Amino acid sequence: MVAVAVTRFKVTAVIRLITLVALVVFAMLNSHAAILPEDRADIMYHSYDGGGVKVDGPSVLVRKAYKDKISVWANYYVDMISSASIDVVSTASAYSEERTETSLGVDYLHGKTFFGLSFTNSDEDDYASDTVNFGISQDFFGDLSTIGLSYGYGKDTVRRNGDDVFVEKVHKQNFGVSFSQVITKSLLVNLTYNGITDEGFLNNPYRSVRYADPLSAIGYAFEAERYPETRTSSAAAIRGVYYLPYRAALKLEYRHFSDTWGIVANNGELAYTHPLPGSLTMDVRYRYYTQSEADFYSDLFPRTQARNFLARDKELAAFTSNSFGVSLSYEFGLELMPFFTSGEINLSADYVSFDYANFRDITAAAPAGSEPFYEFNATVLRLFFSLRY
Amino acid sequence: MKSIRSFCFALTIAMASFTLGACGSMELKPWVSPYERNNLADPIMSFNRDPVSSAYLHHVYQAREGARGAEGGSGGGCGCN
């Protein structure tokens, strides 16, 4: 059933892709010049702290164009993780690990068409991932319209620490289409769609589900989780940015998501950008997110091996989250320094609260199945420094 | 899923109609002239002013939510993955 759905999705996606490529080629007949992204060197420190999990590390991006035709870029990103999350303290022990991600890409401007090709490698003790992405975009209709297509293929290897025999694979594909339109001289709207398919070992090799066990003193016991081996998802978003009557911008976004696991999610975001005196710019934002649980999710299964598929990951539970964020950036000129033209320093702070509707906090002392629902808050910080040349 | 497919179909039709229109058969012409685009060209109007920074926030959400995809960018290889 799932395999048929995946095959049908692939056929539909290919037909859609062919149609859209034809549209892009057709659009080229009426196109105008595009430009490459600006040359820049960015370094960022990032930090996440919430729910017993701390993640921080650097991210470095360098981009350089040659003859206004080719722009190459490289990104190096590190996550240093120490985790004592609710999932870990319930069934295992706290751990720390490091993930490094390296990306290389090239963008090519041929006539009036923009091509992008990139390769990303992500590596940690027990998970390795290689992904190739290809994208094409085109401005047309007097530069008022932009269409973009993308395709990505990823191959992951899943391992389990302490078990040298355990090796599993995951194959991922990502189809994307994006369309932007200038509506008025102050309003730009963008529509984006992503279809993603995963095949292989999709659950976490360490996590467990709990089930009611009358023989246990605490009323329940744990067993390994088991996910389906395929997952196909669709996400569609509409976002707009509006230039207010004074120099400031208002951004609005809505996204709808659904997948073959039964998760339906919706999120909306409102952001406001306001330049301040002295080359300062302030951003404030609010984001609301809500999702339903996966079909095979349960906080407490009635017995062992109650279903074919079993999950108790809180990412697959029903929950809502609210995020508030503020950024302050300062731009400065570098006319006196050779090579560089300008720079930017940016500090961002976001506060996120998660409220779960059917994931219980089993660290609380209460009878099985009547513990309070879990909730936690997280703080996300970004300190960003950029040089343009 | 059905609503998403309907949305994509409508989007494809809209883009096809728009492209055909742009090529002259419906005499649809660009309605914002180049000299009227000062506001649009302002950096504060960018959806993705700092790709490294916004990619990180997407990563934070994606690791903790069931939803994924359609976070922004137009597939131009912006290093947003």
Tab-separated table of C-alpha atoms in Angstrom:
chain	number	residue	atom	x	y	z
A	1	MET	CA	0.000	0.000	0.000
A	2	VAL	CA	2.734	2.402	1.052
A	3	ALA	CA	4.975	1.225	-1.822
A	4	VAL	CA	2.178	1.911	-4.318
A	5	ALA	CA	1.674	5.368	-2.839
A	6	VAL	CA	5.402	6.085	-3.109
A	7	THR	CA	5.527	4.883	-6.745
A	8	ARG	CA	2.497	6.992	-7.608
A	9	PHE	CA	4.120	9.969	-5.899
A	10	LYS	CA	7.308	9.479	-7.946
A	11	VAL	CA	5.409	9.263	-11.247
A	12	THR	CA	3.379	12.353	-10.348
A	13	ALA	CA	6.506	14.177	-9.298
A	14	VAL	CA	8.330	13.319	-12.538
A	15	ILE	CA	5.383	14.479	-14.660
A	16	ARG	CA	5.212	17.659	-12.610
A	17	LEU	CA	8.960	18.145	-13.018
A	18	ILE	CA	8.824	17.704	-16.812
A	19	THR	CA	5.922	20.172	-17.038
A	20	LEU	CA	7.769	22.728	-14.986
A	21	VAL	CA	11.057	22.305	-16.880
A	22	ALA	CA	9.086	22.948	-20.082
A	23	LEU	CA	7.668	26.062	-18.483
A	24	VAL	CA	11.128	27.249	-17.483
A	25	VAL	CA	12.484	26.761	-20.991
A	26	PHE	CA	9.469	28.591	-22.369
A	27	ALA	CA	9.980	31.374	-19.846
A	28	MET	CA	13.571	31.834	-21.002
A	29	LEU	CA	12.248	33.263	-24.259
A	30	ASN	CA	10.947	36.203	-22.297
A	31	SER	CA	13.607	36.541	-19.662
A	32	HIS	CA	15.854	39.206	-18.218
A	33	ALA	CA	19.241	39.118	-16.571
A	34	ALA	CA	19.768	37.466	-13.183
A	35	ILE	CA	22.686	38.127	-10.900
A	36	LEU	CA	24.931	35.932	-8.776
A	37	PRO	CA	24.850	36.171	-4.950
A	38	GLU	CA	27.303	38.705	-3.502
A	39	ASP	CA	30.814	37.720	-2.414
A	40	ARG	CA	30.936	37.270	1.347
A	41	ALA	CA	32.661	35.554	4.252
A	42	ASP	CA	30.431	34.734	7.234
A	43	ILE	CA	31.238	33.282	10.603
A	44	MET	CA	28.524	32.457	13.124
A	45	TYR	CA	28.413	31.057	16.631
A	46	HIS	CA	25.164	29.250	17.376
A	47	SER	CA	23.736	27.933	20.602
A	48	TYR	CA	20.602	25.973	21.560
A	49	ASP	CA	19.688	25.287	25.172
A	50	GLY	CA	16.430	23.633	26.178
A	51	GLY	CA	14.847	20.460	27.535
A	52	GLY	CA	18.167	19.183	28.886
A	53	VAL	CA	19.852	19.498	25.489
A	54	LYS	CA	22.694	21.879	24.764
A	55	VAL	CA	24.009	22.312	21.222
A	56	ASP	CA	26.516	24.906	20.117
A	57	GLY	CA	29.286	25.421	17.587
A	58	PRO	CA	30.500	27.522	14.680
A	59	SER	CA	29.370	27.880	11.075
A	60	VAL	CA	31.619	29.399	8.414
A	61	LEU	CA	30.606	30.340	4.864
A	62	VAL	CA	32.859	31.711	2.118
A	63	ARG	CA	31.534	32.692	-1.302
A	64	LYS	CA	33.478	34.091	-4.270
A	65	ALA	CA	32.407	34.897	-7.831
A	66	TYR	CA	34.542	34.779	-10.974
A	67	LYS	CA	33.862	36.954	-14.019
A	68	ASP	CA	30.192	37.409	-13.014
A	69	LYS	CA	29.535	33.922	-14.345
A	70	ILE	CA	30.480	31.441	-11.655
A	71	SER	CA	30.195	31.711	-7.892
A	72	VAL	CA	31.695	29.009	-5.678
A	73	TRP	CA	30.973	28.599	-1.987
A	74	ALA	CA	31.916	26.417	0.948
A	75	ASN	CA	30.259	26.026	4.337
A	76	TYR	CA	31.650	24.297	7.422
A	77	TYR	CA	29.255	23.726	10.297
A	78	VAL	CA	29.676	22.038	13.698
A	79	ASP	CA	27.119	20.894	16.294
A	80	MET	CA	28.607	20.037	19.697
A	81	ILE	CA	25.829	18.226	21.519
A	82	SER	CA	25.389	17.307	25.170
A	83	SER	CA	22.066	15.641	25.769
A	84	ALA	CA	20.176	14.741	28.906
A	85	SER	CA	16.775	15.138	27.267
A	86	ILE	CA	13.549	13.583	28.558
A	87	ASP	CA	13.961	10.746	26.005
A	88	VAL	CA	17.475	10.004	27.224
A	89	VAL	CA	16.954	10.242	30.983
A	90	SER	CA	13.859	8.008	30.746
A	91	THR	CA	15.522	5.028	29.126
A	92	ALA	CA	19.265	5.586	28.815
A	93	SER	CA	22.074	7.827	30.065
A	94	ALA	CA	23.193	11.300	29.071
A	95	TYR	CA	25.671	11.539	26.207
A	96	SER	CA	27.697	14.060	24.263
A	97	GLU	CA	28.768	13.949	20.625
A	98	GLU	CA	29.834	16.129	17.733
A	99	ARG	CA	28.402	16.494	14.246
A	100	THR	CA	30.298	18.192	11.439
A	101	GLU	CA	28.747	19.244	8.156
A	102	THR	CA	30.728	20.316	5.109
A	103	SER	CA	29.091	21.750	1.993
A	104	LEU	CA	30.592	22.760	-1.335
A	105	GLY	CA	28.637	24.430	-4.082
A	106	VAL	CA	28.880	26.171	-7.402
A	107	ASP	CA	26.396	28.571	-8.982
A	108	TYR	CA	26.544	29.245	-12.694
A	109	LEU	CA	24.898	32.045	-14.602
A	110	HIS	CA	24.476	31.142	-18.271
A	111	GLY	CA	22.867	33.888	-20.262
A	112	LYS	CA	19.780	34.526	-18.183
A	113	THR	CA	19.517	31.208	-16.369
A	114	PHE	CA	20.837	30.464	-12.884
A	115	PHE	CA	22.063	26.944	-12.037
A	116	GLY	CA	23.159	25.738	-8.605
A	117	LEU	CA	24.878	22.482	-7.715
A	118	SER	CA	25.973	21.545	-4.203
A	119	PHE	CA	27.273	18.602	-2.226
A	120	THR	CA	26.886	18.186	1.545
A	121	ASN	CA	28.527	15.675	3.853
A	122	SER	CA	27.368	15.313	7.450
A	123	ASP	CA	29.291	13.114	9.830
A	124	GLU	CA	28.927	11.991	13.446
A	125	ASP	CA	29.827	8.851	15.420
A	126	ASP	CA	26.776	6.862	14.444
A	127	TYR	CA	25.284	8.688	11.440
A	128	ALA	CA	26.773	9.717	8.087
A	129	SER	CA	24.973	11.493	5.280
A	130	ASP	CA	25.876	12.554	1.724
A	131	THR	CA	23.507	14.783	-0.235
A	132	VAL	CA	23.617	16.251	-3.730
A	133	ASN	CA	21.323	19.152	-4.636
A	134	PHE	CA	20.634	20.682	-8.019
A	135	GLY	CA	18.613	23.818	-8.595
A	136	ILE	CA	17.657	26.022	-11.504
A	137	SER	CA	15.935	29.394	-11.355
A	138	GLN	CA	14.887	31.977	-13.865
A	139	ASP	CA	13.704	35.580	-13.772
A	140	PHE	CA	11.184	36.517	-16.445
A	141	PHE	CA	8.252	38.833	-17.189
A	142	GLY	CA	10.325	41.977	-16.808
A	143	ASP	CA	12.026	40.524	-13.708
A	144	LEU	CA	8.698	40.526	-11.869
A	145	SER	CA	8.521	36.724	-11.778
A	146	THR	CA	11.017	34.074	-10.701
A	147	ILE	CA	10.567	30.341	-10.998
A	148	GLY	CA	12.872	27.849	-9.330
A	149	LEU	CA	13.130	24.067	-9.436
A	150	SER	CA	15.274	21.852	-7.266
A	151	TYR	CA	16.088	18.196	-6.807
A	152	GLY	CA	18.117	16.599	-4.052
A	153	TYR	CA	19.306	13.049	-3.471
A	154	GLY	CA	20.725	11.862	-0.168
A	155	LYS	CA	22.200	8.608	1.064
A	156	ASP	CA	22.565	8.077	4.822
A	157	THR	CA	24.278	5.380	6.849
A	158	VAL	CA	22.884	4.668	10.313
A	159	ARG	CA	25.021	2.954	12.976
A	160	ARG	CA	24.567	2.195	16.654
A	161	ASN	CA	27.315	2.939	19.146
A	162	GLY	CA	28.500	-0.196	20.943
A	163	ASP	CA	27.194	-2.468	18.169
A	164	ASP	CA	29.698	-2.873	15.332
A	165	VAL	CA	27.419	-5.188	13.351
A	166	PHE	CA	24.523	-2.728	13.120
A	167	VAL	CA	24.530	-0.840	9.767
A	168	GLU	CA	21.407	0.455	8.037
A	169	LYS	CA	20.791	2.703	5.010
A	170	VAL	CA	18.397	5.520	4.179
A	171	HIS	CA	17.758	6.982	0.713
A	172	LYS	CA	16.194	10.418	0.467
A	173	GLN	CA	14.823	12.422	-2.447
A	174	ASN	CA	13.603	15.999	-2.393
A	175	PHE	CA	11.633	17.685	-5.190
A	176	GLY	CA	11.068	21.414	-4.947
A	177	VAL	CA	9.391	24.179	-6.911
A	178	SER	CA	9.274	27.839	-6.038
A	179	PHE	CA	7.540	30.776	-7.659
A	180	SER	CA	7.985	34.428	-6.697
A	181	GLN	CA	5.940	37.317	-8.026
A	182	VAL	CA	6.211	41.071	-7.617
A	183	ILE	CA	2.607	42.120	-6.983
A	184	THR	CA	3.137	45.857	-6.511
A	185	LYS	CA	6.153	48.129	-6.099
A	186	SER	CA	5.982	47.323	-2.361
A	187	LEU	CA	4.791	43.708	-2.250
A	188	LEU	CA	6.557	40.467	-3.150
A	189	VAL	CA	4.901	37.030	-2.783
A	190	ASN	CA	6.521	33.607	-2.898
A	191	LEU	CA	4.974	30.123	-3.216
A	192	THR	CA	7.088	27.079	-2.409
A	193	TYR	CA	6.365	23.362	-2.558
A	194	ASN	CA	8.563	20.472	-1.406
A	195	GLY	CA	7.869	16.766	-1.876
A	196	ILE	CA	10.234	14.546	0.082
A	197	THR	CA	10.511	10.743	0.053
A	198	ASP	CA	12.582	8.636	2.448
A	199	GLU	CA	13.211	4.913	2.184
A	200	GLY	CA	15.153	2.731	4.591
A	201	PHE	CA	15.797	2.659	8.334
A	202	LEU	CA	13.925	5.725	9.549
A	203	ASN	CA	13.638	5.203	13.291
A	204	ASN	CA	16.151	6.026	15.965
A	205	PRO	CA	18.202	2.925	16.930
A	206	TYR	CA	18.341	3.989	20.583
A	207	ARG	CA	14.800	5.024	21.359
A	208	SER	CA	12.063	2.945	22.941
A	209	VAL	CA	8.305	2.926	23.326
A	210	ARG	CA	6.565	2.084	26.569
A	211	TYR	CA	3.708	-0.337	27.050
A	212	ALA	CA	1.490	-1.248	29.981
A	213	ASP	CA	3.004	-4.148	31.904
A	214	PRO	CA	1.071	-5.352	34.987
A	215	LEU	CA	4.072	-7.402	36.093
A	216	SER	CA	6.231	-4.287	36.399
A	217	ALA	CA	6.326	-2.379	39.693
A	218	ILE	CA	5.959	0.941	37.839
A	219	GLY	CA	3.121	-0.352	35.649
A	220	TYR	CA	4.972	-0.236	32.334
A	221	ALA	CA	8.015	-1.497	30.477
A	222	PHE	CA	9.995	-0.470	27.357
A	223	GLU	CA	10.669	-2.069	23.981
A	224	ALA	CA	12.404	-0.860	20.807
A	225	GLU	CA	10.479	1.532	18.573
A	226	ARG	CA	9.689	0.458	14.994
A	227	TYR	CA	8.865	2.870	12.156
A	228	PRO	CA	7.686	2.150	8.596
A	229	GLU	CA	10.523	1.979	6.065
A	230	THR	CA	9.065	4.622	3.781
A	231	ARG	CA	7.878	8.152	4.367
A	232	THR	CA	6.580	10.648	1.816
A	233	SER	CA	5.736	14.199	2.758
A	234	SER	CA	4.409	17.342	1.131
A	235	ALA	CA	4.902	20.890	2.319
A	236	ALA	CA	3.504	24.009	0.686
A	237	ALA	CA	4.182	27.531	1.863
A	238	ILE	CA	3.100	31.012	0.915
A	239	ARG	CA	5.058	34.005	2.166
A	240	GLY	CA	4.894	37.680	1.456
A	241	VAL	CA	6.999	40.716	2.248
A	242	TYR	CA	5.526	44.207	2.221
A	243	TYR	CA	7.366	47.542	2.294
A	244	LEU	CA	5.457	49.803	4.677
A	245	PRO	CA	4.751	53.489	3.955
A	246	TYR	CA	7.892	54.283	5.960
A	247	ARG	CA	11.186	52.378	5.643
A	248	ALA	CA	10.317	49.065	7.289
A	249	ALA	CA	9.217	45.620	6.095
A	250	LEU	CA	6.457	43.294	7.252
A	251	LYS	CA	6.758	39.568	6.509
A	252	LEU	CA	4.002	36.997	6.736
A	253	GLU	CA	4.271	33.267	6.166
A	254	TYR	CA	1.988	30.226	6.261
A	255	ARG	CA	2.981	26.595	5.687
A	256	HIS	CA	0.907	23.434	5.496
A	257	PHE	CA	2.486	20.004	5.854
A	258	SER	CA	1.225	16.429	5.639
A	259	ASP	CA	2.858	13.023	5.280
A	260	THR	CA	2.089	9.327	4.854
A	261	TRP	CA	2.623	8.769	8.585
A	262	GLY	CA	-0.494	10.776	9.360
A	263	ILE	CA	1.194	13.918	10.622
A	264	VAL	CA	-0.524	17.149	9.633
A	265	ALA	CA	1.197	20.380	10.616
A	266	ASN	CA	0.498	24.072	10.157
A	267	ASN	CA	2.658	27.025	11.035
A	268	GLY	CA	2.499	30.765	10.613
A	269	GLU	CA	5.077	33.471	11.125
A	270	LEU	CA	4.922	37.238	11.389
A	271	ALA	CA	8.127	39.303	11.238
A	272	TYR	CA	8.873	42.991	11.245
A	273	THR	CA	12.136	44.617	10.091
A	274	HIS	CA	12.854	48.161	11.198
A	275	PRO	CA	16.007	50.177	10.410
A	276	LEU	CA	17.250	52.269	13.328
A	277	PRO	CA	19.558	55.290	13.350
A	278	GLY	CA	23.298	54.596	13.167
A	279	SER	CA	23.276	51.745	10.592
A	280	LEU	CA	21.350	49.478	12.958
A	281	THR	CA	18.501	47.203	11.883
A	282	MET	CA	16.099	45.452	14.234
A	283	ASP	CA	14.024	42.368	13.448
A	284	VAL	CA	11.251	40.998	15.651
A	285	ARG	CA	9.330	37.806	14.856
A	286	TYR	CA	6.666	35.488	16.176
A	287	ARG	CA	6.062	31.925	14.984
A	288	TYR	CA	3.261	29.508	15.831
A	289	TYR	CA	3.500	25.799	15.009
A	290	THR	CA	1.066	22.944	15.584
A	291	GLN	CA	1.043	19.298	14.521
A	292	SER	CA	-1.022	16.147	14.969
A	293	GLU	CA	0.550	12.844	16.005
A	294	ALA	CA	1.709	10.050	13.688
A	295	ASP	CA	-0.737	7.161	13.170
A	296	PHE	CA	1.541	4.764	15.028
A	297	TYR	CA	2.374	7.068	17.937
A	298	SER	CA	1.276	6.332	21.471
A	299	ASP	CA	2.548	7.539	24.807
A	300	LEU	CA	1.596	4.208	26.407
A	301	PHE	CA	0.794	1.164	24.265
A	302	PRO	CA	-1.727	-1.242	25.874
A	303	ARG	CA	0.614	-4.270	25.637
A	304	THR	CA	3.893	-5.407	24.143
A	305	GLN	CA	4.039	-5.482	20.316
A	306	ALA	CA	0.590	-3.885	20.211
A	307	ARG	CA	0.955	-2.785	16.560
A	308	ASN	CA	3.128	-3.358	13.499
A	309	PHE	CA	4.683	0.075	13.938
A	310	LEU	CA	5.454	1.686	17.269
A	311	ALA	CA	6.678	5.163	18.130
A	312	ARG	CA	6.932	7.314	21.240
A	313	ASP	CA	9.245	10.028	19.928
A	314	LYS	CA	7.960	13.393	21.034
A	315	GLU	CA	8.716	14.737	17.523
A	316	LEU	CA	5.866	12.484	16.329
A	317	ALA	CA	3.475	13.454	19.153
A	318	ALA	CA	0.776	16.139	18.912
A	319	PHE	CA	2.082	19.470	20.165
A	320	THR	CA	2.144	23.205	19.649
A	321	SER	CA	5.044	25.607	19.926
A	322	ASN	CA	5.333	29.375	20.154
A	323	SER	CA	8.520	31.254	19.259
A	324	PHE	CA	9.476	34.859	19.862
A	325	GLY	CA	12.671	36.244	18.380
A	326	VAL	CA	14.576	39.489	18.081
A	327	SER	CA	17.691	40.374	16.057
A	328	LEU	CA	19.863	43.433	16.037
A	329	SER	CA	22.363	43.995	13.231
A	330	TYR	CA	24.958	46.688	12.684
A	331	GLU	CA	26.385	47.396	9.225
A	332	PHE	CA	29.680	49.181	8.722
A	333	GLY	CA	31.796	50.307	5.790
A	334	LEU	CA	35.334	49.091	5.189
A	335	GLU	CA	36.485	51.610	2.590
A	336	LEU	CA	39.848	52.029	4.322
A	337	MET	CA	40.631	48.311	4.258
A	338	PRO	CA	41.854	46.780	1.028
A	339	PHE	CA	39.775	43.972	-0.465
A	340	PHE	CA	36.681	44.321	1.802
A	341	THR	CA	33.783	46.675	1.042
A	342	SER	CA	31.412	46.316	4.008
A	343	GLY	CA	30.616	44.233	7.043
A	344	GLU	CA	27.804	43.257	9.381
A	345	ILE	CA	27.479	42.091	12.981
A	346	ASN	CA	24.216	40.448	13.976
A	347	LEU	CA	22.975	39.124	17.311
A	348	SER	CA	19.759	37.091	17.405
A	349	ALA	CA	17.874	35.555	20.299
A	350	ASP	CA	14.818	33.297	19.991
A	351	TYR	CA	12.727	31.839	22.788
A	352	VAL	CA	10.676	28.729	21.955
A	353	SER	CA	8.098	27.006	24.157
A	354	PHE	CA	6.865	23.469	23.410
A	355	ASP	CA	3.591	22.117	24.835
A	356	TYR	CA	2.833	18.449	24.199
A	357	ALA	CA	-0.746	17.180	24.005
A	358	ASN	CA	-0.082	13.439	24.356
A	359	PHE	CA	3.544	12.972	25.415
A	360	ARG	CA	3.782	12.545	29.172
A	361	ASP	CA	6.610	13.397	31.518
A	362	ILE	CA	7.397	9.977	32.985
A	363	THR	CA	10.003	11.429	35.323
A	364	ALA	CA	7.071	12.775	37.375
A	365	ALA	CA	5.807	10.545	40.191
A	366	ALA	CA	2.345	9.430	39.058
A	367	PRO	CA	0.569	6.239	38.013
A	368	ALA	CA	1.354	5.054	34.464
A	369	GLY	CA	-0.634	6.998	31.893
A	370	SER	CA	-1.639	9.818	34.228
A	371	GLU	CA	1.650	11.717	34.413
A	372	PRO	CA	1.499	15.428	33.463
A	373	PHE	CA	2.005	16.287	29.806
A	374	TYR	CA	5.568	17.282	29.009
A	375	GLU	CA	6.535	20.876	28.213
A	376	PHE	CA	9.822	22.707	27.927
A	377	ASN	CA	11.347	25.987	26.801
A	378	ALA	CA	14.438	26.566	24.692
A	379	THR	CA	16.696	29.530	24.006
A	380	VAL	CA	18.400	29.863	20.615
A	381	LEU	CA	21.255	32.342	20.183
A	382	ARG	CA	23.151	33.351	17.044
A	383	LEU	CA	26.110	35.719	16.890
A	384	PHE	CA	26.918	36.432	13.279
A	385	PHE	CA	29.792	38.331	11.653
A	386	SER	CA	29.926	38.941	7.896
A	387	LEU	CA	32.375	40.619	5.535
A	388	ARG	CA	31.548	41.527	1.910
A	389	TYR	CA	34.193	41.967	-0.772
B	1	MET	CA	-2.235	15.073	0.871
B	2	LYS	CA	-5.181	15.733	-1.425
B	3	SER	CA	-5.241	19.407	-0.527
B	4	ILE	CA	-1.493	19.679	-1.181
B	5	ARG	CA	-1.868	18.013	-4.604
B	6	SER	CA	-4.720	20.353	-5.477
B	7	PHE	CA	-2.593	23.283	-4.395
B	8	CYS	CA	0.316	22.126	-6.601
B	9	PHE	CA	-1.952	21.530	-9.572
B	10	ALA	CA	-3.441	25.011	-9.171
B	11	LEU	CA	0.063	26.456	-8.809
B	12	THR	CA	1.218	24.729	-12.022
B	13	ILE	CA	-1.815	25.958	-13.943
B	14	ALA	CA	-1.337	29.464	-12.566
B	15	MET	CA	2.301	29.514	-13.607
B	16	ALA	CA	1.518	28.110	-17.056
B	17	SER	CA	-1.191	30.734	-17.563
B	18	PHE	CA	1.098	33.423	-16.332
B	19	THR	CA	3.994	32.398	-18.574
B	20	LEU	CA	1.755	32.154	-21.607
B	21	GLY	CA	0.307	35.529	-20.748
B	22	ALA	CA	3.753	36.990	-20.311
B	23	CYS	CA	4.699	35.855	-23.800
B	24	GLY	CA	2.162	38.104	-25.400
B	25	SER	CA	-0.921	36.108	-26.284
B	26	MET	CA	-2.952	37.915	-23.589
B	27	GLU	CA	-0.962	41.152	-23.820
B	28	LEU	CA	-0.152	40.993	-20.125
B	29	LYS	CA	2.755	43.345	-19.513
B	30	PRO	CA	4.982	43.928	-16.463
B	31	TRP	CA	3.144	46.441	-14.314
B	32	VAL	CA	6.040	47.581	-12.112
B	33	SER	CA	8.691	49.467	-14.108
B	34	PRO	CA	12.412	49.196	-13.263
B	35	TYR	CA	12.472	52.777	-11.924
B	36	GLU	CA	9.685	51.889	-9.456
B	37	ARG	CA	11.634	49.133	-7.710
B	38	ASN	CA	13.526	51.091	-5.042
B	39	ASN	CA	11.464	49.552	-2.259
B	40	LEU	CA	11.802	46.021	-3.625
B	41	ALA	CA	15.587	46.404	-3.967
B	42	ASP	CA	16.016	47.429	-0.322
B	43	PRO	CA	17.884	44.669	1.609
B	44	ILE	CA	15.189	44.710	4.324
B	45	MET	CA	12.805	43.204	1.710
B	46	SER	CA	14.886	40.032	1.355
B	47	PHE	CA	13.275	36.746	2.449
B	48	ASN	CA	16.703	35.349	3.268
B	49	ARG	CA	19.156	38.149	4.115
B	50	ASP	CA	21.749	35.936	5.813
B	51	PRO	CA	21.544	32.334	4.510
B	52	VAL	CA	23.820	30.794	7.164
B	53	SER	CA	21.839	32.342	10.001
B	54	SER	CA	18.362	31.488	8.720
B	55	ALA	CA	19.457	27.959	7.720
B	56	TYR	CA	20.435	27.355	11.338
B	57	LEU	CA	17.014	28.378	12.658
B	58	HIS	CA	15.339	26.074	10.102
B	59	HIS	CA	17.617	23.282	11.323
B	60	VAL	CA	16.600	23.938	14.948
B	61	TYR	CA	12.911	23.633	14.085
B	62	GLN	CA	13.317	20.677	11.729
B	63	ALA	CA	15.137	18.617	14.374
B	64	ARG	CA	12.231	19.017	16.821
B	65	GLU	CA	9.165	19.026	14.563
B	66	GLY	CA	7.522	16.429	12.360
B	67	ALA	CA	7.192	18.880	9.454
B	68	ARG	CA	9.950	19.496	6.938
B	69	GLY	CA	10.407	21.294	3.608
B	70	ALA	CA	9.184	24.530	1.988
B	71	GLU	CA	11.209	26.612	4.418
B	72	GLY	CA	12.235	29.166	1.808
B	73	GLY	CA	14.791	29.804	-0.924
B	74	SER	CA	14.179	29.089	-4.574
B	75	GLY	CA	16.480	26.153	-5.223
B	76	GLY	CA	19.437	28.180	-6.360
B	77	GLY	CA	22.017	26.361	-4.261
B	78	CYS	CA	22.172	28.942	-1.497
B	79	GLY	CA	23.806	26.632	1.034
B	80	CYS	CA	20.595	26.538	3.037
B	81	ASN	CA	20.505	22.807	3.607
